[in-house]
Amino acid sequence: GESVGLHLPTLSVQEGDNSIINCAYSNSASDYFIWYKQESGKGPQFIIDIRSNMDKRQGQRVTVLLNKTVKHLSLQIAATQPGDSAVYFCAENPTGNTPLVFGKGTRLSVIA
Amino acid sequence: NAGVMQNPRHLVRRRGQEARLRCSPMKGHSHVYWYRQLPEEGLKFMVYLQKENIIDESGMPKERFSAEFPKEGPSILRIQQVVRGDSAAYFCASSRDSQNYGYTFGSGTRLTVV
């Protein structure tokens, strides 16, 4: 079964607010995690990644936090914009040469 | 510098026909992954290939489905005798090496079986 899951299937936020999307994973051996954004009718697009030897990584308006103790991953989007509306997936790399495992996704809707 | 190219974008097949989905990886990428996505669901791994080799096909149904990545040309996902349950979006991703870092996805092929 899936080893990656999400707490919230949908999230609505006001434009300009911060968004937090959560993800739980079950494989403690996973050493690499990625967040993808998927807009309607398109393929998943890489947003940000983090390795297991880190607990935080920042990009442009996005931050990923990793809590290995509770096997939890989150994506924070600052000053959410209408263009951020999409489905967001977390994915984990269980071990070395194995394909990424994806969670079910969270739909983010930005209210103008 | 084209990304991962998938074609066709949309494919309609009648039950019992064959579907062929093509994927050309990014330049310099020799690892290809196929995923399937049902509406409102996540991506389910199907098969992982390198040039001329199937590395992991644990997510691919044993019957009717096959995949290849020949020395020359795109990777092909082939579905024989399609059924309505095969209707889904099929995504291909490629990576430079085997450590799965930095998958790049194509835009997908949306298969509809009527």
PDB file of C-alpha atoms in Angstrom:
ATOM      1  CA  GLY A   1       0.000   0.000   0.000  1.00  0.00           C
ATOM      2  CA  GLU A   2       0.880   3.632  -0.090  1.00  0.00           C
ATOM      3  CA  SER A   3       3.477   4.798   2.368  1.00  0.00           C
ATOM      4  CA  VAL A   4       2.834   8.456   1.760  1.00  0.00           C
ATOM      5  CA  GLY A   5      -0.425  10.151   2.694  1.00  0.00           C
ATOM      6  CA  LEU A   6      -1.834  13.600   3.145  1.00  0.00           C
ATOM      7  CA  HIS A   7      -3.861  14.956   6.046  1.00  0.00           C
ATOM      8  CA  LEU A   8      -6.086  17.345   4.085  1.00  0.00           C
ATOM      9  CA  PRO A   9      -7.507  16.588   0.665  1.00  0.00           C
ATOM     10  CA  THR A  10      -8.595  20.198   0.023  1.00  0.00           C
ATOM     11  CA  LEU A  11      -7.390  23.565   1.261  1.00  0.00           C
ATOM     12  CA  SER A  12      -8.904  26.973   0.555  1.00  0.00           C
ATOM     13  CA  VAL A  13      -6.931  30.105   1.386  1.00  0.00           C
ATOM     14  CA  GLN A  14      -7.355  33.797   0.822  1.00  0.00           C
ATOM     15  CA  GLU A  15      -5.020  35.427  -1.627  1.00  0.00           C
ATOM     16  CA  GLY A  16      -2.063  36.835   0.230  1.00  0.00           C
ATOM     17  CA  ASP A  17      -2.319  34.421   3.142  1.00  0.00           C
ATOM     18  CA  ASN A  18       0.185  31.672   3.820  1.00  0.00           C
ATOM     19  CA  SER A  19      -0.661  28.065   2.927  1.00  0.00           C
ATOM     20  CA  ILE A  20       0.493  24.948   4.700  1.00  0.00           C
ATOM     21  CA  ILE A  21       0.105  21.560   3.093  1.00  0.00           C
ATOM     22  CA  ASN A  22       0.930  18.501   5.162  1.00  0.00           C
ATOM     23  CA  CYS A  23       2.093  15.018   4.332  1.00  0.00           C
ATOM     24  CA  ALA A  24       2.766  11.917   6.411  1.00  0.00           C
ATOM     25  CA  TYR A  25       5.086   9.165   5.314  1.00  0.00           C
ATOM     26  CA  SER A  26       5.539   5.736   6.785  1.00  0.00           C
ATOM     27  CA  ASN A  27       8.931   4.551   5.521  1.00  0.00           C
ATOM     28  CA  SER A  28      11.563   5.703   7.998  1.00  0.00           C
ATOM     29  CA  ALA A  29      14.274   4.625   5.535  1.00  0.00           C
ATOM     30  CA  SER A  30      13.221   7.246   2.978  1.00  0.00           C
ATOM     31  CA  ASP A  31      16.059   9.666   2.438  1.00  0.00           C
ATOM     32  CA  TYR A  32      14.689  12.104  -0.086  1.00  0.00           C
ATOM     33  CA  PHE A  33      11.399  13.945  -0.427  1.00  0.00           C
ATOM     34  CA  ILE A  34       9.919  16.118  -3.129  1.00  0.00           C
ATOM     35  CA  TRP A  35       6.915  18.360  -3.485  1.00  0.00           C
ATOM     36  CA  TYR A  36       5.218  18.557  -6.874  1.00  0.00           C
ATOM     37  CA  LYS A  37       2.573  20.932  -8.157  1.00  0.00           C
ATOM     38  CA  GLN A  38       0.068  19.750 -10.721  1.00  0.00           C
ATOM     39  CA  GLU A  39      -2.141  22.193 -12.542  1.00  0.00           C
ATOM     40  CA  SER A  40      -5.252  21.029 -14.328  1.00  0.00           C
ATOM     41  CA  GLY A  41      -4.453  19.102 -17.490  1.00  0.00           C
ATOM     42  CA  LYS A  42      -0.714  19.209 -16.922  1.00  0.00           C
ATOM     43  CA  GLY A  43       1.989  16.959 -15.595  1.00  0.00           C
ATOM     44  CA  PRO A  44       3.471  17.308 -12.101  1.00  0.00           C
ATOM     45  CA  GLN A  45       6.001  20.089 -11.784  1.00  0.00           C
ATOM     46  CA  PHE A  46       8.906  19.974  -9.341  1.00  0.00           C
ATOM     47  CA  ILE A  47       8.667  22.619  -6.610  1.00  0.00           C
ATOM     48  CA  ILE A  48      11.213  21.834  -3.944  1.00  0.00           C
ATOM     49  CA  ASP A  49      13.030  18.871  -2.461  1.00  0.00           C
ATOM     50  CA  ILE A  50      14.725  17.997   0.792  1.00  0.00           C
ATOM     51  CA  ARG A  51      17.088  15.287   1.906  1.00  0.00           C
ATOM     52  CA  SER A  52      16.707  13.445   5.166  1.00  0.00           C
ATOM     53  CA  ASN A  53      19.810  15.055   6.664  1.00  0.00           C
ATOM     54  CA  MET A  54      18.002  18.405   6.661  1.00  0.00           C
ATOM     55  CA  ASP A  55      14.913  19.596   8.501  1.00  0.00           C
ATOM     56  CA  LYS A  56      14.184  22.735   6.530  1.00  0.00           C
ATOM     57  CA  ARG A  57      14.777  24.052   3.067  1.00  0.00           C
ATOM     58  CA  GLN A  58      13.650  27.317   1.552  1.00  0.00           C
ATOM     59  CA  GLY A  59      12.951  28.313  -1.999  1.00  0.00           C
ATOM     60  CA  GLN A  60      11.262  31.262  -3.554  1.00  0.00           C
ATOM     61  CA  ARG A  61       8.059  31.739  -1.464  1.00  0.00           C
ATOM     62  CA  VAL A  62       8.117  28.048  -0.544  1.00  0.00           C
ATOM     63  CA  THR A  63       9.559  26.243   2.438  1.00  0.00           C
ATOM     64  CA  VAL A  64       9.641  22.519   3.098  1.00  0.00           C
ATOM     65  CA  LEU A  65       9.897  21.221   6.637  1.00  0.00           C
ATOM     66  CA  LEU A  66      10.829  17.674   7.496  1.00  0.00           C
ATOM     67  CA  ASN A  67      10.202  16.110  10.879  1.00  0.00           C
ATOM     68  CA  LYS A  68      11.748  12.662  10.837  1.00  0.00           C
ATOM     69  CA  THR A  69      10.706  11.918  14.407  1.00  0.00           C
ATOM     70  CA  VAL A  70       7.033  11.845  13.467  1.00  0.00           C
ATOM     71  CA  LYS A  71       7.618  11.198   9.759  1.00  0.00           C
ATOM     72  CA  HIS A  72       5.925  14.368   8.675  1.00  0.00           C
ATOM     73  CA  LEU A  73       6.559  16.689   5.754  1.00  0.00           C
ATOM     74  CA  SER A  74       5.006  20.059   5.087  1.00  0.00           C
ATOM     75  CA  LEU A  75       5.017  22.611   2.324  1.00  0.00           C
ATOM     76  CA  GLN A  76       4.562  26.239   3.218  1.00  0.00           C
ATOM     77  CA  ILE A  77       3.672  28.767   0.552  1.00  0.00           C
ATOM     78  CA  ALA A  78       4.037  32.402   1.517  1.00  0.00           C
ATOM     79  CA  ALA A  79       1.696  35.103   0.212  1.00  0.00           C
ATOM     80  CA  THR A  80      -0.397  32.623  -1.742  1.00  0.00           C
ATOM     81  CA  GLN A  81      -1.365  33.783  -5.216  1.00  0.00           C
ATOM     82  CA  PRO A  82      -4.130  32.668  -7.611  1.00  0.00           C
ATOM     83  CA  GLY A  83      -1.460  30.980  -9.722  1.00  0.00           C
ATOM     84  CA  ASP A  84      -0.712  28.688  -6.809  1.00  0.00           C
ATOM     85  CA  SER A  85      -4.092  26.999  -7.236  1.00  0.00           C
ATOM     86  CA  ALA A  86      -3.290  23.395  -8.090  1.00  0.00           C
ATOM     87  CA  VAL A  87      -2.984  19.935  -6.602  1.00  0.00           C
ATOM     88  CA  TYR A  88       0.136  19.411  -4.553  1.00  0.00           C
ATOM     89  CA  PHE A  89       1.761  16.014  -4.108  1.00  0.00           C
ATOM     90  CA  CYS A  90       4.490  14.921  -1.800  1.00  0.00           C
ATOM     91  CA  ALA A  91       6.704  12.069  -2.930  1.00  0.00           C
ATOM     92  CA  GLU A  92       9.348  10.019  -1.193  1.00  0.00           C
ATOM     93  CA  ASN A  93      12.287   7.994  -2.320  1.00  0.00           C
ATOM     94  CA  PRO A  94      12.097   4.831  -0.169  1.00  0.00           C
ATOM     95  CA  THR A  95      15.598   3.586  -0.839  1.00  0.00           C
ATOM     96  CA  GLY A  96      18.232   4.135  -3.471  1.00  0.00           C
ATOM     97  CA  ASN A  97      17.204   2.718  -6.794  1.00  0.00           C
ATOM     98  CA  THR A  98      13.454   2.545  -6.244  1.00  0.00           C
ATOM     99  CA  PRO A  99      10.847   4.741  -7.904  1.00  0.00           C
ATOM    100  CA  LEU A 100       9.295   7.660  -6.101  1.00  0.00           C
ATOM    101  CA  VAL A 101       6.136   6.950  -4.127  1.00  0.00           C
ATOM    102  CA  PHE A 102       3.466   9.634  -4.329  1.00  0.00           C
ATOM    103  CA  GLY A 103       0.764  10.648  -1.902  1.00  0.00           C
ATOM    104  CA  LYS A 104      -2.823  11.284  -2.948  1.00  0.00           C
ATOM    105  CA  GLY A 105      -2.533  15.036  -3.209  1.00  0.00           C
ATOM    106  CA  THR A 106      -4.056  18.166  -1.717  1.00  0.00           C
ATOM    107  CA  ARG A 107      -6.054  20.561  -3.828  1.00  0.00           C
ATOM    108  CA  LEU A 108      -5.202  24.168  -3.018  1.00  0.00           C
ATOM    109  CA  SER A 109      -7.803  26.762  -3.975  1.00  0.00           C
ATOM    110  CA  VAL A 110      -6.880  30.405  -3.701  1.00  0.00           C
ATOM    111  CA  ILE A 111      -9.755  32.800  -3.097  1.00  0.00           C
ATOM    112  CA  ALA A 112      -9.196  36.214  -4.643  1.00  0.00           C
TER     113      ALA A 112
ATOM    114  CA  ASN B   1      15.864  22.283 -24.695  1.00  0.00           C
ATOM    115  CA  ALA B   2      12.678  20.253 -24.832  1.00  0.00           C
ATOM    116  CA  GLY B   3      11.422  18.574 -21.705  1.00  0.00           C
ATOM    117  CA  VAL B   4       9.840  15.154 -21.534  1.00  0.00           C
ATOM    118  CA  MET B   5       7.656  14.723 -24.590  1.00  0.00           C
ATOM    119  CA  GLN B   6       4.619  12.504 -24.517  1.00  0.00           C
ATOM    120  CA  ASN B   7       2.271  11.735 -27.356  1.00  0.00           C
ATOM    121  CA  PRO B   8      -0.467  11.634 -28.100  1.00  0.00           C
ATOM    122  CA  ARG B   9      -1.924  14.065 -25.555  1.00  0.00           C
ATOM    123  CA  HIS B  10      -5.323  12.486 -25.885  1.00  0.00           C
ATOM    124  CA  LEU B  11      -6.150   9.000 -27.080  1.00  0.00           C
ATOM    125  CA  VAL B  12      -9.565   7.442 -27.524  1.00  0.00           C
ATOM    126  CA  ARG B  13      -9.847   3.708 -27.985  1.00  0.00           C
ATOM    127  CA  ARG B  14     -12.755   1.310 -28.170  1.00  0.00           C
ATOM    128  CA  ARG B  15     -12.831  -1.636 -25.824  1.00  0.00           C
ATOM    129  CA  GLY B  16     -10.629  -4.407 -27.153  1.00  0.00           C
ATOM    130  CA  GLN B  17      -8.306  -2.153 -29.152  1.00  0.00           C
ATOM    131  CA  GLU B  18      -4.672  -1.491 -28.451  1.00  0.00           C
ATOM    132  CA  ALA B  19      -3.257   1.713 -27.016  1.00  0.00           C
ATOM    133  CA  ARG B  20       0.328   2.848 -27.580  1.00  0.00           C
ATOM    134  CA  LEU B  21       1.693   5.688 -25.515  1.00  0.00           C
ATOM    135  CA  ARG B  22       5.032   7.255 -26.342  1.00  0.00           C
ATOM    136  CA  CYS B  23       7.543   9.060 -24.189  1.00  0.00           C
ATOM    137  CA  SER B  24      10.763  10.771 -25.208  1.00  0.00           C
ATOM    138  CA  PRO B  25      12.881  11.600 -22.149  1.00  0.00           C
ATOM    139  CA  MET B  26      14.786  14.803 -21.649  1.00  0.00           C
ATOM    140  CA  LYS B  27      18.088  15.061 -23.434  1.00  0.00           C
ATOM    141  CA  GLY B  28      20.737  13.342 -21.372  1.00  0.00           C
ATOM    142  CA  HIS B  29      18.237  11.319 -19.353  1.00  0.00           C
ATOM    143  CA  SER B  30      18.408   7.567 -19.703  1.00  0.00           C
ATOM    144  CA  HIS B  31      15.931   6.544 -16.999  1.00  0.00           C
ATOM    145  CA  VAL B  32      12.197   6.513 -17.681  1.00  0.00           C
ATOM    146  CA  TYR B  33       9.314   5.981 -15.291  1.00  0.00           C
ATOM    147  CA  TRP B  34       5.658   5.475 -16.142  1.00  0.00           C
ATOM    148  CA  TYR B  35       2.893   6.440 -13.727  1.00  0.00           C
ATOM    149  CA  ARG B  36      -0.863   6.200 -13.970  1.00  0.00           C
ATOM    150  CA  GLN B  37      -3.286   8.711 -12.495  1.00  0.00           C
ATOM    151  CA  LEU B  38      -7.005   8.263 -12.062  1.00  0.00           C
ATOM    152  CA  PRO B  39      -9.183  11.401 -11.677  1.00  0.00           C
ATOM    153  CA  GLU B  40      -8.767  13.052  -8.294  1.00  0.00           C
ATOM    154  CA  GLU B  41      -6.113  10.547  -7.265  1.00  0.00           C
ATOM    155  CA  GLY B  42      -2.359  10.408  -6.922  1.00  0.00           C
ATOM    156  CA  LEU B  43       0.194   8.924  -9.249  1.00  0.00           C
ATOM    157  CA  LYS B  44       0.646   5.172  -9.136  1.00  0.00           C
ATOM    158  CA  PHE B  45       3.974   3.778 -10.217  1.00  0.00           C
ATOM    159  CA  MET B  46       3.838   1.305 -13.089  1.00  0.00           C
ATOM    160  CA  VAL B  47       7.264   0.618 -14.541  1.00  0.00           C
ATOM    161  CA  TYR B  48      10.861   1.872 -14.499  1.00  0.00           C
ATOM    162  CA  LEU B  49      13.103   1.400 -17.502  1.00  0.00           C
ATOM    163  CA  GLN B  50      16.578   2.170 -18.656  1.00  0.00           C
ATOM    164  CA  LYS B  51      17.711   1.854 -22.224  1.00  0.00           C
ATOM    165  CA  GLU B  52      16.822  -1.667 -23.381  1.00  0.00           C
ATOM    166  CA  ASN B  53      16.147  -2.825 -19.822  1.00  0.00           C
ATOM    167  CA  ILE B  54      13.163  -3.059 -17.520  1.00  0.00           C
ATOM    168  CA  ILE B  55      14.418  -2.300 -14.024  1.00  0.00           C
ATOM    169  CA  ASP B  56      11.195  -2.497 -12.026  1.00  0.00           C
ATOM    170  CA  GLU B  57       7.762  -3.446 -13.338  1.00  0.00           C
ATOM    171  CA  SER B  58       6.177  -4.166  -9.989  1.00  0.00           C
ATOM    172  CA  GLY B  59       3.373  -1.650 -10.547  1.00  0.00           C
ATOM    173  CA  MET B  60       2.365  -2.836 -13.976  1.00  0.00           C
ATOM    174  CA  PRO B  61      -0.445  -5.392 -14.437  1.00  0.00           C
ATOM    175  CA  LYS B  62       0.932  -8.724 -15.624  1.00  0.00           C
ATOM    176  CA  GLU B  63      -1.606  -9.050 -18.403  1.00  0.00           C
ATOM    177  CA  ARG B  64      -2.246  -6.718 -21.334  1.00  0.00           C
ATOM    178  CA  PHE B  65       0.386  -4.157 -20.274  1.00  0.00           C
ATOM    179  CA  SER B  66       3.939  -3.990 -21.549  1.00  0.00           C
ATOM    180  CA  ALA B  67       6.656  -1.374 -21.771  1.00  0.00           C
ATOM    181  CA  GLU B  68       9.879  -0.943 -23.622  1.00  0.00           C
ATOM    182  CA  PHE B  69      12.655   1.594 -23.977  1.00  0.00           C
ATOM    183  CA  PRO B  70      14.698   0.651 -27.035  1.00  0.00           C
ATOM    184  CA  LYS B  71      18.212   1.759 -27.762  1.00  0.00           C
ATOM    185  CA  GLU B  72      16.870   4.184 -30.339  1.00  0.00           C
ATOM    186  CA  GLY B  73      13.557   5.960 -30.091  1.00  0.00           C
ATOM    187  CA  PRO B  74      11.031   6.706 -27.376  1.00  0.00           C
ATOM    188  CA  SER B  75       9.792   4.563 -24.562  1.00  0.00           C
ATOM    189  CA  ILE B  76       6.499   2.872 -25.369  1.00  0.00           C
ATOM    190  CA  LEU B  77       3.756   1.843 -22.956  1.00  0.00           C
ATOM    191  CA  ARG B  78       1.474  -0.608 -24.683  1.00  0.00           C
ATOM    192  CA  ILE B  79      -1.955  -1.658 -23.482  1.00  0.00           C
ATOM    193  CA  GLN B  80      -3.602  -4.485 -25.340  1.00  0.00           C
ATOM    194  CA  GLN B  81      -7.336  -5.196 -25.418  1.00  0.00           C
ATOM    195  CA  VAL B  82      -8.171  -2.052 -23.486  1.00  0.00           C
ATOM    196  CA  VAL B  83     -11.062  -2.007 -21.035  1.00  0.00           C
ATOM    197  CA  ARG B  84     -12.952   0.936 -19.547  1.00  0.00           C
ATOM    198  CA  GLY B  85     -10.931   0.652 -16.353  1.00  0.00           C
ATOM    199  CA  ASP B  86      -7.794   1.554 -18.299  1.00  0.00           C
ATOM    200  CA  SER B  87      -9.126   5.086 -18.797  1.00  0.00           C
ATOM    201  CA  ALA B  88      -6.695   7.354 -16.983  1.00  0.00           C
ATOM    202  CA  ALA B  89      -3.897   9.829 -17.448  1.00  0.00           C
ATOM    203  CA  TYR B  90      -0.541   8.167 -18.036  1.00  0.00           C
ATOM    204  CA  PHE B  91       2.523  10.180 -17.151  1.00  0.00           C
ATOM    205  CA  CYS B  92       6.096   9.555 -18.071  1.00  0.00           C
ATOM    206  CA  ALA B  93       9.022  10.968 -16.139  1.00  0.00           C
ATOM    207  CA  SER B  94      12.731  10.842 -16.804  1.00  0.00           C
ATOM    208  CA  SER B  95      15.847  11.280 -14.732  1.00  0.00           C
ATOM    209  CA  ARG B  96      19.543  11.504 -15.391  1.00  0.00           C
ATOM    210  CA  ASP B  97      20.592   8.759 -13.055  1.00  0.00           C
ATOM    211  CA  SER B  98      19.264   5.941 -10.970  1.00  0.00           C
ATOM    212  CA  GLN B  99      19.041   7.802  -7.692  1.00  0.00           C
ATOM    213  CA  ASN B 100      15.645   9.280  -8.546  1.00  0.00           C
ATOM    214  CA  TYR B 101      16.716  12.810  -7.914  1.00  0.00           C
ATOM    215  CA  GLY B 102      14.966  15.407 -10.011  1.00  0.00           C
ATOM    216  CA  TYR B 103      12.306  13.558 -11.970  1.00  0.00           C
ATOM    217  CA  THR B 104      10.941  15.624 -14.846  1.00  0.00           C
ATOM    218  CA  PHE B 105       7.430  14.769 -15.947  1.00  0.00           C
ATOM    219  CA  GLY B 106       5.799  15.013 -19.314  1.00  0.00           C
ATOM    220  CA  SER B 107       2.327  16.449 -19.850  1.00  0.00           C
ATOM    221  CA  GLY B 108       0.762  13.022 -19.955  1.00  0.00           C
ATOM    222  CA  THR B 109      -1.470  11.048 -22.269  1.00  0.00           C
ATOM    223  CA  ARG B 110      -5.143  10.953 -21.400  1.00  0.00           C
ATOM    224  CA  LEU B 111      -6.563   7.636 -22.465  1.00  0.00           C
ATOM    225  CA  THR B 112     -10.303   7.271 -22.790  1.00  0.00           C
ATOM    226  CA  VAL B 113     -11.769   3.862 -23.490  1.00  0.00           C
ATOM    227  CA  VAL B 114     -15.270   3.920 -24.946  1.00  0.00           C
TER     228      VAL B 114
END
